[in-house]
Amino acid sequence: MCTAVTYKKDDFYFGRTLDYEFSYGEEIAVTPRNYPFRFRETGDISNHYAIIGTAHIADGYPLYYDAVNEKGLAAAGLNFVGNAHYREKINGMDNVAQFELIPWILCKCQNLCEARKLLEKINITNTPFSDKFPVAELHWIISDKTGSITLESVKDGIKIYDNPAGVLTNNPPFDMQMFNLNNYRNLSAKTPEIPTFSSALPFSEYSRGLGALGLPGDLSSQSRFVRATFVKENSVCEPDENSCVSQVFHIMDSVAQPRGCCELKNGEYEITVYTVCYNADKVIYYYTTYDNRQITAVDINRENLNSDALLHYPMKTGEQILFQN
């Protein structure tokens, strides 16, 4: 399970958690402008926008979980098990394998408007990367500083939704997630001054935060969608880079999964394997991992972006503690 969130101050930020019971050995991957992407059906692209993101590297190929390109367009794939449905190749359509989707969009598009246009003819195919990698059941959030869309491939076909919340989790489908927000329209960061329950009963303001009473606190994807949206919409911070990056991590912390609270099978537990925050305007990748809460950064602008060689950095997963004495 995962959560993705956008945040806008002077710069545009894009964050996500990856929640799972183990890591696939993901790394921070940079594909320079001349790295050759060989798409199964739509042809090769040997010159494109540079991309940085989280990926599992397989046979020299970055299988991106989330990424942003040098123009500030971001995308992330989140689990959508049971609802995702991909098809065989369809003539006359842009046939893109599920694992190719993020690089296909970020290679070609410099903004959300161009991404919308590109997706008009898309058919997401059920082609696996290899026998070792089954096709993941995902849906996607695609964002830039102007807004967000959600892309879903279901049995009814391709669905492209405007995403005014700038948030995505997992099931149910996105339109149901948005409708569910209606059930929480009374929540507020402020404590109501006049109780609406009854004017005849005595109500005391016994605690701060009563305006958010009823905000769901469980780890289900529907509850995380509500909680992440509420926290994001009520977040306040200074416009400088450190404050914004810190604030995005605080927003993501509101939906983080500590080990032990979501038990699976055979004594396994879902945890927040990593959390990432992109400054999409400056194209800087910030991250933490479950056992390393120190924010670590990779700046795409420090790399040779005209290279044709894939660059990748292993995540720092060991806890780093600063002693002050």
C-alpha positions as a printed NumPy array, in Angstrom:
array([[  0.   ,   0.   ,   0.   ],
       [  1.236,   3.517,  -0.708],
       [  0.319,   7.189,  -0.564],
       [  1.281,  10.003,  -2.947],
       [  0.882,  13.717,  -2.191],
       [  1.582,  16.986,  -3.995],
       [  2.451,  20.265,  -2.271],
       [  2.831,  23.763,  -3.722],
       [  4.615,  26.775,  -2.257],
       [  7.027,  28.879,  -4.317],
       [  8.2  ,  25.544,  -5.777],
       [  6.23 ,  22.422,  -6.566],
       [  6.811,  19.283,  -4.469],
       [  5.777,  15.691,  -5.125],
       [  5.995,  13.016,  -2.429],
       [  5.1  ,   9.387,  -1.902],
       [  5.505,   6.535,   0.541],
       [  6.107,   2.962,  -0.538],
       [  4.482,   0.641,   1.985],
       [  5.264,  -3.057,   1.694],
       [  6.544,  -5.965,   3.748],
       [ 10.015,  -5.927,   2.157],
       [ 12.247,  -3.959,  -0.172],
       [ 12.99 ,  -4.936,  -3.77 ],
       [ 16.416,  -3.314,  -3.563],
       [ 15.212,  -0.058,  -5.07 ],
       [ 17.73 ,   2.661,  -5.849],
       [ 17.775,   6.297,  -6.911],
       [ 18.122,   6.148, -10.694],
       [ 19.067,   8.939, -13.11 ],
       [ 18.458,   8.386, -16.818],
       [ 20.354,  11.087, -18.727],
       [ 19.016,  12.562, -21.945],
       [ 20.809,  10.1  , -24.193],
       [ 20.085,   6.866, -22.325],
       [ 18.347,   4.614, -24.91 ],
       [ 14.851,   3.583, -23.871],
       [ 13.716,   0.639, -25.973],
       [  9.938,   0.451, -25.773],
       [  8.357,  -2.852, -26.751],
       [  5.774,  -1.49 , -29.191],
       [  6.256,   2.269, -29.615],
       [  9.887,   2.25 , -30.75 ],
       [ 13.176,   3.425, -29.292],
       [ 13.823,   6.852, -27.799],
       [ 17.512,   7.693, -27.636],
       [ 17.174,  11.398, -26.845],
       [ 14.667,  12.632, -24.261],
       [ 14.183,  14.607, -21.073],
       [ 16.417,  13.513, -18.204],
       [ 14.653,  11.646, -15.384],
       [ 15.395,  10.963, -11.71 ],
       [ 13.395,   8.616,  -9.534],
       [ 13.109,   5.437,  -7.509],
       [ 13.639,   2.269,  -9.498],
       [ 14.595,  -1.355,  -9.366],
       [ 17.431,  -1.82 , -11.848],
       [ 17.003,  -4.999, -13.91 ],
       [ 19.414,  -5.839, -16.722],
       [ 20.487,  -2.211, -16.881],
       [ 16.895,  -0.969, -17.183],
       [ 15.243,   1.311, -14.565],
       [ 11.868,  -0.067, -13.52 ],
       [ 10.586,   3.2  , -12.093],
       [  8.206,   3.299,  -9.118],
       [  8.106,   7.114,  -9.147],
       [ 10.07 ,   9.808, -10.936],
       [ 10.277,  13.422, -12.087],
       [ 11.807,  14.738, -15.285],
       [ 14.023,  17.779, -15.754],
       [ 11.011,  19.893, -16.77 ],
       [  9.154,  19.284, -13.491],
       [  6.623,  16.648, -14.55 ],
       [  6.226,  13.887, -11.933],
       [  4.565,  10.471, -11.892],
       [  4.148,   7.587,  -9.449],
       [  2.576,   4.152,  -9.68 ],
       [  0.642,   2.817,  -6.672],
       [ -0.856,  -0.608,  -6.033],
       [ -4.346,  -1.052,  -7.457],
       [ -4.774,  -4.779,  -6.925],
       [ -8.032,  -6.31 ,  -8.092],
       [ -9.073,  -3.295, -10.159],
       [ -6.17 ,  -2.791, -12.577],
       [ -6.798,  -4.451, -15.925],
       [ -4.411,  -4.397, -18.879],
       [ -4.99 ,  -5.549, -22.434],
       [ -3.296,  -7.172, -25.368],
       [ -1.899,  -4.98 , -28.138],
       [ -4.566,  -2.925, -29.957],
       [ -3.863,  -1.696, -33.484],
       [ -4.041,   2.059, -33.886],
       [ -3.29 ,   2.732, -30.233],
       [ -0.1  ,   3.649, -28.389],
       [  0.626,   0.255, -26.836],
       [  2.716,   0.823, -23.718],
       [  3.598,  -1.939, -21.288],
       [  2.73 ,  -1.287, -17.659],
       [  6.424,  -1.155, -16.665],
       [  7.158,   1.368, -19.451],
       [  4.484,   3.895, -18.549],
       [  6.433,   6.285, -16.305],
       [  9.471,   6.655, -18.596],
       [  7.243,   6.814, -21.684],
       [  5.418,   9.845, -20.278],
       [  8.41 ,  11.563, -18.685],
       [ 10.613,  11.076, -21.754],
       [  8.123,  12.813, -24.019],
       [  6.221,  15.393, -21.969],
       [  7.407,  18.564, -20.313],
       [  4.142,  19.358, -18.539],
       [  0.745,  17.984, -17.536],
       [ -0.981,  19.44 , -20.586],
       [  1.309,  17.467, -22.898],
       [  0.819,  14.327, -20.779],
       [ -2.966,  14.579, -21.125],
       [ -2.582,  14.834, -24.899],
       [ -0.171,  11.892, -25.03 ],
       [ -2.55 ,   9.673, -23.053],
       [ -5.459,  10.158, -25.477],
       [ -4.462,   7.07 , -27.496],
       [ -2.832,   4.937, -24.813],
       [ -3.428,   1.235, -24.346],
       [ -1.605,  -0.179, -21.314],
       [ -0.593,  -3.728, -22.174],
       [ -0.102,  -6.783, -19.997],
       [  3.42 ,  -7.382, -21.34 ],
       [  5.802,  -8.361, -18.5  ],
       [  9.349,  -7.027, -18.332],
       [ 10.578, -10.622, -18.075],
       [  9.586, -14.002, -16.665],
       [ 11.089, -12.893, -13.342],
       [  8.828,  -9.846, -13.018],
       [  5.058, -10.403, -13.127],
       [  2.934,  -7.477, -14.259],
       [  2.183,  -5.198, -11.304],
       [ -1.413,  -4.02 , -10.794],
       [ -1.09 ,  -0.239, -10.541],
       [ -2.733,   3.087, -11.112],
       [ -0.848,   6.369, -11.461],
       [ -0.798,   9.986, -10.353],
       [  0.789,  12.406, -12.843],
       [  1.438,  15.956, -11.671],
       [  3.161,  19.244, -12.252],
       [  2.84 ,  22.7  , -10.722],
       [ -0.45 ,  23.25 , -12.58 ],
       [ -2.289,  20.23 , -11.172],
       [ -2.681,  16.445, -11.145],
       [ -4.477,  13.664, -12.949],
       [ -5.073,  10.03 , -12.02 ],
       [ -4.701,   7.34 , -14.677],
       [ -6.443,   3.98 , -14.273],
       [ -6.671,   1.05 , -16.67 ],
       [ -9.707,  -1.022, -15.651],
       [-12.053,  -3.502, -17.316],
       [-14.149,  -0.624, -18.647],
       [-11.085,   0.867, -20.344],
       [ -8.745,   3.763, -19.659],
       [ -9.946,   6.31 , -17.085],
       [ -8.267,   9.699, -16.745],
       [ -9.54 ,  11.751, -13.817],
       [ -8.766,  15.31 , -12.829],
       [ -7.263,  15.044,  -9.354],
       [ -7.962,  18.307,  -7.492],
       [ -6.793,  16.766,  -4.203],
       [ -3.328,  16.007,  -5.582],
       [ -3.402,  12.796,  -3.522],
       [ -3.519,   9.112,  -4.423],
       [ -3.588,   5.902,  -2.378],
       [ -4.804,   2.47 ,  -3.491],
       [ -8.295,   0.946,  -3.694],
       [-11.111,   1.769,  -4.275],
       [-10.983,   3.496,  -7.687],
       [-10.191,   7.191,  -7.649],
       [-13.698,   8.495,  -8.312],
       [-14.945,   6.62 ,  -5.227],
       [-12.075,   8.025,  -3.142],
       [-13.016,  11.558,  -4.124],
       [-16.714,  10.987,  -3.416],
       [-15.861,   9.609,   0.03 ],
       [-14.351,  12.992,   0.971],
       [-17.929,  14.278,   1.199],
       [-18.286,  12.319,   4.436],
       [-15.602,  14.495,   6.06 ],
       [-16.605,  17.958,   4.841],
       [-17.215,  19.112,   8.427],
       [-13.588,  18.581,   9.525],
       [-11.534,  21.666,  10.286],
       [ -8.17 ,  22.665,  11.668],
       [-10.101,  25.042,  13.937],
       [-12.29 ,  24.039,  16.851],
       [-15.924,  24.966,  16.101],
       [-17.012,  27.897,  18.256],
       [-20.693,  26.95 ,  18.249],
       [-21.644,  23.272,  18.691],
       [-24.083,  22.096,  16.021],
       [-25.079,  18.918,  17.897],
       [-27.467,  20.756,  20.205],
       [-27.872,  24.226,  21.656],
       [-29.532,  22.853,  24.783],
       [-26.66 ,  20.663,  25.986],
       [-23.475,  21.826,  27.717],
       [-20.379,  21.19 ,  25.591],
       [-16.884,  21.898,  26.858],
       [-13.811,  22.556,  24.768],
       [-11.762,  19.96 ,  26.665],
       [ -8.954,  19.593,  24.108],
       [ -7.286,  21.252,  21.184],
       [ -7.889,  19.709,  17.778],
       [-11.607,  19.028,  18.195],
       [-12.256,  20.368,  14.701],
       [-10.624,  17.245,  13.258],
       [-12.609,  14.836,  15.425],
       [-13.622,  11.995,  13.122],
       [-10.552,  12.119,  10.91 ],
       [ -9.788,   8.427,  10.238],
       [ -6.587,   7.159,  11.804],
       [ -6.394,   3.595,  10.508],
       [ -4.013,   2.331,   7.81 ],
       [ -6.559,   1.398,   5.138],
       [ -6.091,   3.044,   1.757],
       [ -9.419,   4.872,   1.922],
       [ -8.632,   6.311,   5.35 ],
       [ -5.12 ,   7.297,   4.264],
       [ -6.596,   9.156,   1.302],
       [ -8.804,  11.226,   3.606],
       [ -6.065,  11.815,   6.174],
       [ -3.387,  12.77 ,   3.64 ],
       [ -5.788,  15.153,   1.891],
       [ -6.819,  16.821,   5.165],
       [ -3.236,  17.209,   6.392],
       [ -2.034,  18.505,   3.031],
       [ -4.886,  21.008,   2.686],
       [ -4.232,  22.405,   6.161],
       [ -0.427,  22.407,   6.034],
       [  1.385,  25.685,   6.657],
       [  5.104,  26.335,   6.31 ],
       [  7.627,  28.981,   5.281],
       [  8.488,  29.102,   1.556],
       [ 12.206,  28.284,   1.889],
       [ 13.486,  24.93 ,   0.645],
       [ 14.283,  23.305,   3.99 ],
       [ 10.914,  24.244,   5.47 ],
       [  9.008,  22.928,   2.449],
       [ 10.91 ,  19.662,   2.27 ],
       [ 10.439,  19.16 ,   5.994],
       [  6.72 ,  19.902,   5.673],
       [  6.236,  17.342,   2.899],
       [  7.868,  14.686,   5.073],
       [  5.574,  15.667,   7.946],
       [  2.554,  15.282,   5.65 ],
       [  3.788,  11.846,   4.583],
       [  4.479,  10.904,   8.209],
       [  0.738,  11.241,   8.867],
       [  0.167,   8.103,   6.757],
       [  3.381,   6.201,   7.569],
       [  3.138,   2.565,   8.643],
       [  5.194,   1.465,  11.668],
       [  6.184,  -2.181,  11.874],
       [  3.668,  -4.251,  13.793],
       [  0.468,  -2.33 ,  13.03 ],
       [ -0.382,  -4.037,   9.73 ],
       [  0.169,  -7.783,  10.093],
       [  0.153,  -9.918,   6.957],
       [  1.103, -13.604,   6.928],
       [  3.929, -15.674,   8.351],
       [  4.799, -12.971,  10.853],
       [  5.333, -10.324,   8.153],
       [  4.321,  -6.691,   8.592],
       [  3.761,  -3.915,   6.104],
       [  6.006,  -0.912,   6.763],
       [  6.854,   2.341,   5.047],
       [  9.923,   1.099,   3.187],
       [ 10.837,   4.569,   1.938],
       [  9.426,   8.069,   1.706],
       [ 10.469,  10.403,  -1.099],
       [  9.967,  14.112,  -1.669],
       [ 10.86 ,  15.698,  -4.994],
       [ 11.381,  19.375,  -5.537],
       [ 10.054,  19.064,  -9.076],
       [ 11.066,  22.601, -10.041],
       [ 14.684,  22.265,  -8.924],
       [ 14.683,  18.493,  -9.696],
       [ 16.119,  17.357,  -6.367],
       [ 15.285,  13.962,  -4.859],
       [ 14.995,  13.769,  -1.049],
       [ 14.297,  10.534,   0.794],
       [ 14.179,   8.671,   4.081],
       [ 13.926,   4.928,   4.695],
       [ 12.316,   2.954,   7.483],
       [ 15.583,   2.605,   9.414],
       [ 17.129,   5.903,   8.345],
       [ 15.099,   8.949,   9.299],
       [ 17.789,  11.406,   8.208],
       [ 16.832,  13.147,   4.97 ],
       [ 19.271,  12.325,   2.169],
       [ 19.303,  14.114,  -1.202],
       [ 20.378,  13.5  ,  -4.796],
       [ 20.493,  16.541,  -7.108],
       [ 20.038,  15.713, -10.796],
       [ 21.756,  18.98 , -11.724],
       [ 25.081,  17.654, -10.433],
       [ 25.088,  14.864, -13.012],
       [ 26.152,  14.816, -16.654],
       [ 22.703,  14.862, -18.186],
       [ 24.014,  14.525, -21.739],
       [ 25.419,  11.074, -21.015],
       [ 23.945,   7.801, -22.302],
       [ 24.828,   5.829, -19.164],
       [ 22.279,   5.001, -16.482],
       [ 23.312,   6.316, -13.063],
       [ 22.07 ,   4.832,  -9.815],
       [ 22.704,   5.234,  -6.114],
       [ 21.791,   2.682,  -3.44 ],
       [ 19.53 ,   4.04 ,  -0.716],
       [ 21.124,   4.654,   2.656],
       [ 19.051,   2.352,   4.847],
       [ 21.038,   2.303,   8.114],
       [ 19.989,   4.668,  10.891],
       [ 22.196,   7.768,  11.146],
       [ 22.049,   9.418,  14.578],
       [ 23.756,  12.678,  15.428],
       [ 25.093,  12.879,  18.981],
       [ 25.221,  16.462,  20.298],
       [ 27.555,  15.735,  23.204]])
